[in-house]
Each structure stands twice: as C-alpha cells, then as structure tokens.
JSON list of C-alpha atoms in Angstrom, two decimals:
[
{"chain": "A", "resi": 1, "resn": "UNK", "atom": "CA", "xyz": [17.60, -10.04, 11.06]},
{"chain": "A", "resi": 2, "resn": "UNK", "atom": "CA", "xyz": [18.83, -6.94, 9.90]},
{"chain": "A", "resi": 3, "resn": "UNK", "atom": "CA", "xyz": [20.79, -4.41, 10.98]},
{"chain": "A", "resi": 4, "resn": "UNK", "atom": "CA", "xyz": [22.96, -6.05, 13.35]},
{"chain": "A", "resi": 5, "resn": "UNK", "atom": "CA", "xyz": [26.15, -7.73, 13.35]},
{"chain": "A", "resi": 6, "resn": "UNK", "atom": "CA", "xyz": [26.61, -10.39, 10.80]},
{"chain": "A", "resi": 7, "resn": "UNK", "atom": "CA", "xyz": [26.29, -14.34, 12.24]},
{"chain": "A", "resi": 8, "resn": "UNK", "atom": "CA", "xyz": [24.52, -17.19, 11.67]},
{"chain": "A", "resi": 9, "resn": "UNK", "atom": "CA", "xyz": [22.45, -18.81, 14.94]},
{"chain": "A", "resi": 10, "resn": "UNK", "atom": "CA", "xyz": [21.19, -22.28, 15.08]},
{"chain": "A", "resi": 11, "resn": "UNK", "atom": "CA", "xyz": [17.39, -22.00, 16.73]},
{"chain": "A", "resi": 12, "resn": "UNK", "atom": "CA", "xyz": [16.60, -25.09, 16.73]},
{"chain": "A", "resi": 13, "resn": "UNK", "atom": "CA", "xyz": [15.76, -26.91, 13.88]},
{"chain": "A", "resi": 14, "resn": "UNK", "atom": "CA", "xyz": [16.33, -23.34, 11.83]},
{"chain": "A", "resi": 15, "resn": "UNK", "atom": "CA", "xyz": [18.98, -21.33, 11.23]},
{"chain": "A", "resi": 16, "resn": "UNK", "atom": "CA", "xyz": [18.80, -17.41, 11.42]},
{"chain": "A", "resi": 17, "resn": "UNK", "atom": "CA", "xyz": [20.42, -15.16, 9.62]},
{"chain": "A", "resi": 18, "resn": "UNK", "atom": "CA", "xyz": [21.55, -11.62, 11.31]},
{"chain": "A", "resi": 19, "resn": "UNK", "atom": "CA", "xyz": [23.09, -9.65, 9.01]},
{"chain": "A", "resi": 20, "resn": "UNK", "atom": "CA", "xyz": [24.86, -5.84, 9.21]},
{"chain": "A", "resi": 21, "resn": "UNK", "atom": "CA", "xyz": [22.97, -2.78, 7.02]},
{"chain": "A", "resi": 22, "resn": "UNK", "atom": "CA", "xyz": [22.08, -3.49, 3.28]},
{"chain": "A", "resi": 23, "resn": "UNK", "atom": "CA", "xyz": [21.82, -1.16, 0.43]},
{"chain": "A", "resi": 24, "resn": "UNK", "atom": "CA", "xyz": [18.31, -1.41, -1.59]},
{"chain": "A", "resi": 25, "resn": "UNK", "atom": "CA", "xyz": [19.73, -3.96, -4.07]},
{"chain": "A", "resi": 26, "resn": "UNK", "atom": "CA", "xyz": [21.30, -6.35, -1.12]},
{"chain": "A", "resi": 27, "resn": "UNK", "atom": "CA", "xyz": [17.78, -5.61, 0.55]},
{"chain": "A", "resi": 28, "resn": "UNK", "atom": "CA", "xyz": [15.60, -6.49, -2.22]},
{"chain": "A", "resi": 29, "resn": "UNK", "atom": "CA", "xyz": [17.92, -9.87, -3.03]},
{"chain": "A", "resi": 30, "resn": "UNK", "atom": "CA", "xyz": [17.66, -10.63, 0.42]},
{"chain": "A", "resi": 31, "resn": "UNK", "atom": "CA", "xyz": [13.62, -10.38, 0.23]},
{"chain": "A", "resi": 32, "resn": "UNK", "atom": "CA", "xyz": [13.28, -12.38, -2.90]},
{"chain": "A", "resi": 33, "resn": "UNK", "atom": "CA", "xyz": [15.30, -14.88, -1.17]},
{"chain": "A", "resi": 34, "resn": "UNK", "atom": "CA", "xyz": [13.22, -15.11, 2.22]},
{"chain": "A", "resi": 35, "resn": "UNK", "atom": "CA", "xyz": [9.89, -17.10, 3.11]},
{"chain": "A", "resi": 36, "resn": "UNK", "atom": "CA", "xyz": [8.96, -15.28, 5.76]},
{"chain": "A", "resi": 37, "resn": "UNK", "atom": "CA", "xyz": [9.53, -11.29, 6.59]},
{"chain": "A", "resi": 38, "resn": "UNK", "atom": "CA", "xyz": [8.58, -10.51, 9.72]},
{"chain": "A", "resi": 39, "resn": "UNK", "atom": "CA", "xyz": [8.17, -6.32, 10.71]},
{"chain": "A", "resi": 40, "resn": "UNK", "atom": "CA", "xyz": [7.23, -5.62, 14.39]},
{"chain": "A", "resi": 41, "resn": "UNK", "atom": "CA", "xyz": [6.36, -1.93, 14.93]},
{"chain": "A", "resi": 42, "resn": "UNK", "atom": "CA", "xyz": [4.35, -0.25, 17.69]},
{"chain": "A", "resi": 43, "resn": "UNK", "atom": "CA", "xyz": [3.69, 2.84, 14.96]},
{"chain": "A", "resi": 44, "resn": "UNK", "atom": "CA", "xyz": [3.37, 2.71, 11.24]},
{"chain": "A", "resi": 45, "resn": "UNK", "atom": "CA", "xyz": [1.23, 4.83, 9.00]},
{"chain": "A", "resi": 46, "resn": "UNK", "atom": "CA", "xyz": [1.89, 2.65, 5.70]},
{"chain": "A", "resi": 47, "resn": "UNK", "atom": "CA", "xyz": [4.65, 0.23, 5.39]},
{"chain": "A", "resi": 48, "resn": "UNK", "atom": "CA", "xyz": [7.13, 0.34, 2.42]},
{"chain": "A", "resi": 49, "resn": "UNK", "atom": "CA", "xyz": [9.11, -2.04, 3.65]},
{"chain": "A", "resi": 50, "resn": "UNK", "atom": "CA", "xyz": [5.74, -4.70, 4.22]},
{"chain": "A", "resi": 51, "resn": "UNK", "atom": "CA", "xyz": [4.92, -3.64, 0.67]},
{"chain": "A", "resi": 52, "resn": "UNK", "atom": "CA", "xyz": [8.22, -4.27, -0.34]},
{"chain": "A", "resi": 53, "resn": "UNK", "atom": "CA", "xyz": [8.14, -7.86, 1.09]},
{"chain": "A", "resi": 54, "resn": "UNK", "atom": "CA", "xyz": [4.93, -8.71, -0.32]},
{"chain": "A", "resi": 55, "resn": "UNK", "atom": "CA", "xyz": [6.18, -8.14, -3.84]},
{"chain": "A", "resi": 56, "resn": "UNK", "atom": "CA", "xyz": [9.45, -9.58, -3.64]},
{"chain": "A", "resi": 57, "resn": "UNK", "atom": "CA", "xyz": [7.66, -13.04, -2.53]},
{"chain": "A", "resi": 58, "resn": "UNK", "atom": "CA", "xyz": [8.00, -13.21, 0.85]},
{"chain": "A", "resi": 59, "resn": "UNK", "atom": "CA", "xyz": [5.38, -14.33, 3.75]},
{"chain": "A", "resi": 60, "resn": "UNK", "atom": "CA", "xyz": [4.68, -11.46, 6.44]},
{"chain": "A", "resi": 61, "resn": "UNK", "atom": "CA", "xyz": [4.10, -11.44, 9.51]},
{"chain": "A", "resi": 62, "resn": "UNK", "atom": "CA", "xyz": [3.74, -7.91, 11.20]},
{"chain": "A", "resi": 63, "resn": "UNK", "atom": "CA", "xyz": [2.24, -6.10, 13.88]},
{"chain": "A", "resi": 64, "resn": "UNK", "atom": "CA", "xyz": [-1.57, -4.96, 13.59]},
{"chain": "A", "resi": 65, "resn": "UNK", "atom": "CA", "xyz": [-0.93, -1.24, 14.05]},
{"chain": "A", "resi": 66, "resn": "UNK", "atom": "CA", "xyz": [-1.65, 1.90, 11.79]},
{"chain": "A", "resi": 67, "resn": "UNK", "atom": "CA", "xyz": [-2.15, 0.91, 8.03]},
{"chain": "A", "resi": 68, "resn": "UNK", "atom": "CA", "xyz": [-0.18, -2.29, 8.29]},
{"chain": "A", "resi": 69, "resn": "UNK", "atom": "CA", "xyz": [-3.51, -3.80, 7.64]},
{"chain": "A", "resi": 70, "resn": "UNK", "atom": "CA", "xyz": [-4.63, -1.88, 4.81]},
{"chain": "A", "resi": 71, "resn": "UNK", "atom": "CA", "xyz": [-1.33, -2.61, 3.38]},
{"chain": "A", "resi": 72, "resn": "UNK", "atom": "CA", "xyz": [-1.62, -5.92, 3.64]},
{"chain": "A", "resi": 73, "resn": "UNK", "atom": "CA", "xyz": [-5.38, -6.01, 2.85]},
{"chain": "A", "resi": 74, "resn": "UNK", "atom": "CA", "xyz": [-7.90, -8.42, 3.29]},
{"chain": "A", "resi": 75, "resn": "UNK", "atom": "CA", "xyz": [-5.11, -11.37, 1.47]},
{"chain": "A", "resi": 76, "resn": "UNK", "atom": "CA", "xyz": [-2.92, -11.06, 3.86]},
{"chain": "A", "resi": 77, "resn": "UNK", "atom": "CA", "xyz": [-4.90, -11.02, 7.58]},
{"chain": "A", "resi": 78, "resn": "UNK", "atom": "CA", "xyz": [-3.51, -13.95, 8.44]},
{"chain": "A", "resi": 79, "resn": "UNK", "atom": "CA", "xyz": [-0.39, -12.61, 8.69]},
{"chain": "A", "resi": 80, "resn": "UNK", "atom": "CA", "xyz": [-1.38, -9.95, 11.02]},
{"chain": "A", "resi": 81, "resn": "UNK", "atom": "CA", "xyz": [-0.08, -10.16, 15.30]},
{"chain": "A", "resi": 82, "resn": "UNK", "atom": "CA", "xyz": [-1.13, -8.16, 18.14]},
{"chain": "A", "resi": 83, "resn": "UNK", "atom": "CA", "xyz": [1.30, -5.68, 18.90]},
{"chain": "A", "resi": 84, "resn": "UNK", "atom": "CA", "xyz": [3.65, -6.39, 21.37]},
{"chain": "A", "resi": 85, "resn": "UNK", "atom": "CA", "xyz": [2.71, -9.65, 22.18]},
{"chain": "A", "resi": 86, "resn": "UNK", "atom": "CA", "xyz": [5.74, -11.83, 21.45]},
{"chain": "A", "resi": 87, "resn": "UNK", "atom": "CA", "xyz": [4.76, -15.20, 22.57]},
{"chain": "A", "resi": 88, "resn": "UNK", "atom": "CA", "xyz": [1.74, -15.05, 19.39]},
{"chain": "A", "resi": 89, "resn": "UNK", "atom": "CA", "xyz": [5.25, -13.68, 17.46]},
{"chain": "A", "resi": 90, "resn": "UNK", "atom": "CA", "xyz": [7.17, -16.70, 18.41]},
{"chain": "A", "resi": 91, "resn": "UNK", "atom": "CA", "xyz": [4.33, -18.90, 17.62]},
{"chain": "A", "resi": 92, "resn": "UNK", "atom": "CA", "xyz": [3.28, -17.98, 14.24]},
{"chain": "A", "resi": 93, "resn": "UNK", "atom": "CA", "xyz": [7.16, -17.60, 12.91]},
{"chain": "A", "resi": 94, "resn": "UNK", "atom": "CA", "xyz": [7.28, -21.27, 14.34]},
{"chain": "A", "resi": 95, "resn": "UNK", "atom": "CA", "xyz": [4.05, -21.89, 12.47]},
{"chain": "A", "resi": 96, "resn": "UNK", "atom": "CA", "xyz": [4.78, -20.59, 8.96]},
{"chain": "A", "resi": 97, "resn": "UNK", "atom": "CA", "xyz": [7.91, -22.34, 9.19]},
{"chain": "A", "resi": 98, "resn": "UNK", "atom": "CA", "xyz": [6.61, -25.74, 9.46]},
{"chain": "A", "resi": 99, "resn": "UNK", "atom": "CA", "xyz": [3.31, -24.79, 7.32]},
{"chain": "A", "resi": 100, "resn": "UNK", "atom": "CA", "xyz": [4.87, -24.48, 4.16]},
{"chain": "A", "resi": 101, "resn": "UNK", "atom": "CA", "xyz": [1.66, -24.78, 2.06]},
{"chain": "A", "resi": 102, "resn": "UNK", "atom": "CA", "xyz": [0.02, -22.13, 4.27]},
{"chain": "A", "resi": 103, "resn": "UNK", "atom": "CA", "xyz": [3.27, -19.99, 4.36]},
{"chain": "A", "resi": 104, "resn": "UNK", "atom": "CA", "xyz": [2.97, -20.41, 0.31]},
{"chain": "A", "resi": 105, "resn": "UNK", "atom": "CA", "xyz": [-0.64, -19.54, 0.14]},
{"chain": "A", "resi": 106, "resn": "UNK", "atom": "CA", "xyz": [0.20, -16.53, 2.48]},
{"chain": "A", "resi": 107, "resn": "UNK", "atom": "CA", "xyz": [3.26, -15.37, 0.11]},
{"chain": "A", "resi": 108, "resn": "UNK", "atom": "CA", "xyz": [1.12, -15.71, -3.08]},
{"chain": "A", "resi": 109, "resn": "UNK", "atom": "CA", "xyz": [-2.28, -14.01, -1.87]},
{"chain": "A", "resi": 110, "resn": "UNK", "atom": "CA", "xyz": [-0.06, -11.01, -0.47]},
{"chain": "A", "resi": 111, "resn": "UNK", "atom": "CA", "xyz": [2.08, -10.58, -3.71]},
{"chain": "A", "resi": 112, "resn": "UNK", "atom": "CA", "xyz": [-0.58, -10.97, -5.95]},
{"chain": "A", "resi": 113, "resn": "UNK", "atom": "CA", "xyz": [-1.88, -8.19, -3.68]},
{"chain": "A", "resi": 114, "resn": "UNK", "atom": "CA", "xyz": [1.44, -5.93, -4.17]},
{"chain": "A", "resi": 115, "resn": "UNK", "atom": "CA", "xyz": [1.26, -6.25, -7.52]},
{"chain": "A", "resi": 116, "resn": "UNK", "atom": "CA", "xyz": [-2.03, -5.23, -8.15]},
{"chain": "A", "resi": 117, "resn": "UNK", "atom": "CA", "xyz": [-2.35, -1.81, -5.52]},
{"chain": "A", "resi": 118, "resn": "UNK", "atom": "CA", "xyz": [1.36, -0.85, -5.08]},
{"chain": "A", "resi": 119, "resn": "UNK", "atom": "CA", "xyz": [2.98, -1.22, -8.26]},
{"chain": "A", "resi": 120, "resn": "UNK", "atom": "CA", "xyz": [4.65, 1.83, -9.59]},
{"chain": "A", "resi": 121, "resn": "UNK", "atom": "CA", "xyz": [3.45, 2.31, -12.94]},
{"chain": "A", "resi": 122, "resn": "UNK", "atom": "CA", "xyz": [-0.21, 1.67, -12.15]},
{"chain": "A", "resi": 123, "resn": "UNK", "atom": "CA", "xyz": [0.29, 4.30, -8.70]},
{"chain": "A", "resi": 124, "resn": "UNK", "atom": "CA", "xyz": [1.59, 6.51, -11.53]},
{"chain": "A", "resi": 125, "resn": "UNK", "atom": "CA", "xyz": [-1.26, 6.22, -13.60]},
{"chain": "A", "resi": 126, "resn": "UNK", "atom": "CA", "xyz": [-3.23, 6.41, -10.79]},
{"chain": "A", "resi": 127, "resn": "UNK", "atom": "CA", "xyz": [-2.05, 10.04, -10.09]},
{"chain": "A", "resi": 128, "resn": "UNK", "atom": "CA", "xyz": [-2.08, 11.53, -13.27]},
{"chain": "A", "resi": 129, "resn": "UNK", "atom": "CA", "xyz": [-5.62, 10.21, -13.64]},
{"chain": "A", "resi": 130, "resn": "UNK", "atom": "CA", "xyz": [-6.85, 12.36, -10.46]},
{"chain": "A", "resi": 131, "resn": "UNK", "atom": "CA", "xyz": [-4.88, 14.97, -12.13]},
{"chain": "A", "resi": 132, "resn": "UNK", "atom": "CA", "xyz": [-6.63, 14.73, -15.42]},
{"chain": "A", "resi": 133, "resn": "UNK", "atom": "CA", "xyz": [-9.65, 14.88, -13.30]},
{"chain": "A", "resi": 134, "resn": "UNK", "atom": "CA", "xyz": [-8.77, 17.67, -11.28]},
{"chain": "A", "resi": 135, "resn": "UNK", "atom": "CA", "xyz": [-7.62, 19.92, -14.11]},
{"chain": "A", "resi": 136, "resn": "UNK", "atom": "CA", "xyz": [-10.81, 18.98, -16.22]},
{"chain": "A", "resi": 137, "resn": "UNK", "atom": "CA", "xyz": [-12.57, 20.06, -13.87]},
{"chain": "A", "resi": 138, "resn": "UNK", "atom": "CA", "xyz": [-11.13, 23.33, -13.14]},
{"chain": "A", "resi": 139, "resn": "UNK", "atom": "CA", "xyz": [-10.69, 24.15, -16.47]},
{"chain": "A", "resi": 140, "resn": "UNK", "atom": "CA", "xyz": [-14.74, 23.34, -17.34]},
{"chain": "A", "resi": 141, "resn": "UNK", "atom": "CA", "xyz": [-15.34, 26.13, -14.24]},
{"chain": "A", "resi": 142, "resn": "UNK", "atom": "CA", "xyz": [-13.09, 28.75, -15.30]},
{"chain": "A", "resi": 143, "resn": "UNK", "atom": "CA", "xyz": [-14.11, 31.17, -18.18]},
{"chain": "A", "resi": 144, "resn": "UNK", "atom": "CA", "xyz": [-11.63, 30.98, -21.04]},
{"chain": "A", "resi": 145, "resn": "UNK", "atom": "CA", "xyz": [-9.66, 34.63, -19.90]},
{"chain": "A", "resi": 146, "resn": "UNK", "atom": "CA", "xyz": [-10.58, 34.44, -16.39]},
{"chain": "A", "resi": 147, "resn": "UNK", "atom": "CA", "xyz": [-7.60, 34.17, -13.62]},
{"chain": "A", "resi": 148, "resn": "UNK", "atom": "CA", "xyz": [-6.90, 30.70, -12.36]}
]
C-alpha cells in the first residue's frame, strides 16, 4: 500500500507492505517487483497507473469504472471488480494470491497487452501518423497559394 506510513503487517499467511510516497523510479521498482497491483477508484477516465502495472509485470485487480476496462482490454477482464464492493475485493486478492498460475496467466495476458497499445514509441508513431494524415489531407484541398 502506498502512500501511507511505512510498516510491514502480517495478514495472515501474507505479509503487506505499506509504504510512505515514492518517486517514479521507487514506483516503477516497486511494480516490477509486485504480483498483484490492486487500484480501487469510484472515477477514472483512463488509468496510467493500471497501464503502468500491466507493463511492469504485475497482476491487476481494479475497479470496473470509466475506461479501466478498455485499459485493461479484453486480456485482462478477469481482473476487473464491481466498484465498491469490498468483500469480491477481499476475495479475489485472496484468490490471486493462492492461484499463482492464474495470477501468472493474468500478469502475462495484461502485459503483453501494455506492450502492444500503450507503449510510447508506437503511441508516438501513432500520432504522427494521424498527423501525416491530417496534413495530407489538407494540403490535397488547399490550392497551392490559397490561405490555410
């Protein structure tokens, strides 16, 4: 957990981790290191920080509101929980810990995923395609002269 004071609690069989604010490079380390993120919202237009977690490696679980779904696209549905409904919460963080060949599966399918629609080179060549496009097409429907 983080963003709260640093400690370790025994749940359990597991141990959590609470930890104080990270920079982006303590964040990211912290991703690559974890098998499951979890991000509970009641609001979210598209997640970074799911996206994030899906290409660092990790298994999400998050809350099926705004484009959380489309972020985590069809590969990563199972990892989807009705908003604020902790008990199904509690019971599929219990269930991806014991599950680790579903929690696996779940981590692959959604970073495969992230790498595919999210990374930053192909989003960049992604927009300067629609640019190309766009200024092709203005171009073809402007006499040479003529104010743009």
């Amino acid at each position: 957990v983080i963003g709260t004071p640093a400690e370790s609690r025994q749940i359990g069989s597991l141990t959590v981790h609470f930890s104080p604010r990270l920079s982006q490079d303590q964040f990211t380390q912290v991703l690559q290191a974890a098998d499951i993120y979890v991000h509970v919202s009641r609001e979210e237009a598209f997640s970074r920080a799911v996206a994030e977690a899906m290409a660092c490696g990790a298994a999400v679980l998050a809350s099926d509101v705004g484009g959380i779904c489309g972020v985590l696209g069809a590969e990563g549905q199972s990892g989807l929980v009705p908003p604020r409904d902790p008990d199904t919460l509690a019971a599929r963080i219990v269930e991806l810990c014991f599950a680790s060949d579903q929690r696996a599966a779940l981590a692959q399918a959604t970073t495969v995923r992230a790498n595919a629609c999210f990374d930053d080179r192909l989003m960049v060549r992604r927009y300067l395609g629609w640019l190309e496009e766009i200024c092709d097409g203005w171009f073809e429907d402007t006499p040479v002269g003529a104010p743009r």
